[in-house]
Amino acid sequence: MQRCALTLVLAFSSAALALDNGLMRTPPMGWLAWERFRCDIDCQNDPQNCISETLFTDMADRLAEDGWRELGYVYINIDDCWSSKERDNQGRLQADPKRFPRGIPRLSRYIHDRGLKLGIYGDIGTHTCGGYPGTTLDKVQTDAQTFADWGIDMLKLDGCYSNSTYQELGYPMMSKALNATGRPIGYSCSWPAYQGGLPPKVNYTQLGQICNLWRNYADIQDSWDSVLGIVDWFFENQDVLQPAAGPGQWNDPDMLLIGDFGLSLDQSRAQMALWAIMAAPLFMSNDLRTISSGARAILQNKVAIGINQDQRGVQGRRLIKEKSGIEVYLRPLSNGASALVFFSRRTDMPYRYMTSLKTLGYTAGVYEAFDVFPEKRLPELKDTTEFVVSVNPSGVVMWYIYPAADWWKGAEPSRFSEKLIGPKFHRYANEAYAPLVL
Ligand SMILES: *[C@@H]1O[C@H](CO)[C@@H](O)[C@H](O)[C@H]1NC(C)=O
Ligand SMILES: *[C@@H]1O[C@H](CO)[C@@H](O)[C@H](O)[C@H]1NC(C)=O
Ligand SMILES: *[C@@H]1O[C@H](CO)[C@@H](O)[C@H](O)[C@H]1NC(C)=O
């Protein structure tokens, strides 16, 4: 067993100088087309699922009407394959006229009218990954201005058909060009993913100064293997990645698969929990028109969202990796609170893991905890109290935990306690203690 309790406090640093556009002080949330809808451009035969204005207006309706927007899921983001294969006669990008007959400005108005924000996609290279016109260096200013003129709120800039010299010039150049438009546009950089994601090739100090979020690693696919591969890479490299994140600048382990085909409900809870620990952007890529109630409940879990959106913006870390296949993750939150995740890599049956808060590095005292997915308050815990959590195979137990005394002193209200779970949490807090699962 590896324990790092003693270094707990020192190990959690957060980044300083963020990109100064005032955006994304907490990880951005919304919906992104790519993982679920890819480059389906066959609107003749597959009108419901092709990349077209209908897809985005349908999803915007769902975000606005089904309770997503109020929880913070406000971005609706176009990915590759939206544009025409040719720029217009003034050298500007233009939407495919058949699939977006009313153009992006009209779509943008539709999205804004519903209290949502619109994201778009480009590529710093000769072509996008799907073979559409790229943004070569001479086109950076033009494209930034076009996006601003259209009322775009976020840009994902990919890095296909490019190289390291080109990216080193292009990503900072686009950051300046977006700023020069005067329109606040969230900026997602795929740069590190094309350079192996690690120093010395990747400079996270610089990324924090030019981008609001960045894709560090490979694209997510609709499978548990893909989620595990991403989790492994991010936590094996946590000493490099964790300090890079902070308000306005986030590591992006890629989209949420919850509601698609590859994950069980336990695996879906695990993705939600680990993305909350990572302070990851929460971009769903699913079909909100047909999503199951089980997937919806996980994505709309207010405490999980509250943990993800904690205003301190400190990314969490893996604390313990047991031989048994149980792992423990921790993220420090506002008001002396924290989030704990117990994750099982086992493939047999629910595993009864015994530990104590003291073992996990908590300071002496009395704590209260809330079990996030069953939405259940737990009995008061002393740091020395030994407890058992039962963790399902490829599942998690996630706790929101805080010092009992501090909570009742009425610590400074945070977005977490007030806006998201305030009344509900207080209701649970006043109920009789639930028995601890033993
Ligand atoms: C542009 O950058 C300046 C200085 O960093 C900042 O004050 C300003 O808010 C930025 N404007 C936009 C639109 O991002
Ligand atoms: C990088 O890509 C640009 C644009 O395609 C090209 O002009 C340049 O020669 C490439 N540089 C290298 C080192 O391959
Ligand atoms: C990384 O970027 C920062 C900010 O741009 C710069 O000051 C620093 O020298 C860079 N580090 C390396 C190793 O290049």
mmCIF file of N, CA and C and ligand atoms in Angstrom, residues 18-23 175-176 178-185, ligand 1:
data_model
loop_
_atom_site.group_PDB
_atom_site.id
_atom_site.type_symbol
_atom_site.label_atom_id
_atom_site.label_comp_id
_atom_site.label_asym_id
_atom_site.label_seq_id
_atom_site.Cartn_x
_atom_site.Cartn_y
_atom_site.Cartn_z
ATOM 1 N N ALA A 18 -3.878 33.062 -14.574
ATOM 2 C CA ALA A 18 -4.745 32.495 -15.608
ATOM 3 C C ALA A 18 -4.905 33.461 -16.777
ATOM 4 N N LEU A 19 -5.386 32.915 -17.886
ATOM 5 C CA LEU A 19 -5.778 33.728 -19.036
ATOM 6 C C LEU A 19 -6.796 34.758 -18.560
ATOM 7 N N ASP A 20 -6.556 36.015 -18.906
ATOM 8 C CA ASP A 20 -7.301 37.119 -18.318
ATOM 9 C C ASP A 20 -8.530 37.491 -19.150
ATOM 10 N N ASN A 21 -9.400 36.539 -19.451
ATOM 11 C CA ASN A 21 -10.633 36.906 -20.156
ATOM 12 C C ASN A 21 -11.853 36.794 -19.246
ATOM 13 N N GLY A 22 -11.611 36.535 -17.977
ATOM 14 C CA GLY A 22 -12.695 36.514 -16.995
ATOM 15 C C GLY A 22 -13.598 35.299 -17.082
ATOM 16 N N LEU A 23 -13.297 34.354 -17.977
ATOM 17 C CA LEU A 23 -14.217 33.237 -18.227
ATOM 18 C C LEU A 23 -13.799 31.977 -17.483
ATOM 19 N N SER A 175 -4.950 33.016 -29.243
ATOM 20 C CA SER A 175 -5.335 33.590 -27.949
ATOM 21 C C SER A 175 -5.357 35.120 -28.048
ATOM 22 N N LYS A 176 -4.324 35.689 -28.640
ATOM 23 C CA LYS A 176 -4.253 37.150 -28.825
ATOM 24 C C LYS A 176 -5.355 37.637 -29.758
ATOM 25 N N LEU A 178 -8.299 36.268 -30.391
ATOM 26 C CA LEU A 178 -9.619 36.220 -29.739
ATOM 27 C C LEU A 178 -9.773 37.424 -28.814
ATOM 28 N N ASN A 179 -8.711 37.697 -28.044
ATOM 29 C CA ASN A 179 -8.749 38.840 -27.127
ATOM 30 C C ASN A 179 -8.986 40.130 -27.908
ATOM 31 N N ALA A 180 -8.318 40.266 -29.066
ATOM 32 C CA ALA A 180 -8.403 41.508 -29.850
ATOM 33 C C ALA A 180 -9.798 41.745 -30.419
ATOM 34 N N THR A 181 -10.616 40.705 -30.524
ATOM 35 C CA THR A 181 -11.981 40.921 -31.028
ATOM 36 C C THR A 181 -12.826 41.670 -30.005
ATOM 37 N N GLY A 182 -12.407 41.639 -28.732
ATOM 38 C CA GLY A 182 -13.186 42.297 -27.688
ATOM 39 C C GLY A 182 -14.338 41.453 -27.176
ATOM 40 N N ARG A 183 -14.588 40.295 -27.805
ATOM 41 C CA ARG A 183 -15.663 39.419 -27.328
ATOM 42 C C ARG A 183 -15.047 38.336 -26.440
ATOM 43 N N PRO A 184 -15.564 38.160 -25.213
ATOM 44 C CA PRO A 184 -15.028 37.082 -24.375
ATOM 45 C C PRO A 184 -15.376 35.724 -25.003
ATOM 46 N N ILE A 185 -14.351 34.984 -25.402
ATOM 47 C CA ILE A 185 -14.548 33.682 -26.042
ATOM 48 C C ILE A 185 -13.680 32.657 -25.309
HETATM 49 C C1 LIG B 1 -7.974 40.963 -23.221
HETATM 50 O O1 LIG B 1 -6.824 40.946 -22.373
HETATM 51 C C2 LIG B 1 -6.819 41.996 -21.404
HETATM 52 C C3 LIG B 1 -5.468 41.985 -20.721
HETATM 53 O O2 LIG B 1 -5.039 40.701 -20.398
HETATM 54 C C4 LIG B 1 -7.982 41.772 -20.459
HETATM 55 O O3 LIG B 1 -8.002 42.781 -19.467
HETATM 56 C C5 LIG B 1 -9.268 41.800 -21.253
HETATM 57 O O4 LIG B 1 -10.373 41.533 -20.419
HETATM 58 C C6 LIG B 1 -9.235 40.772 -22.387
HETATM 59 N N1 LIG B 1 -10.421 40.911 -23.205
HETATM 60 C C7 LIG B 1 -11.088 39.873 -23.705
HETATM 61 C C8 LIG B 1 -12.291 40.181 -24.508
HETATM 62 O O5 LIG B 1 -10.754 38.709 -23.524
#
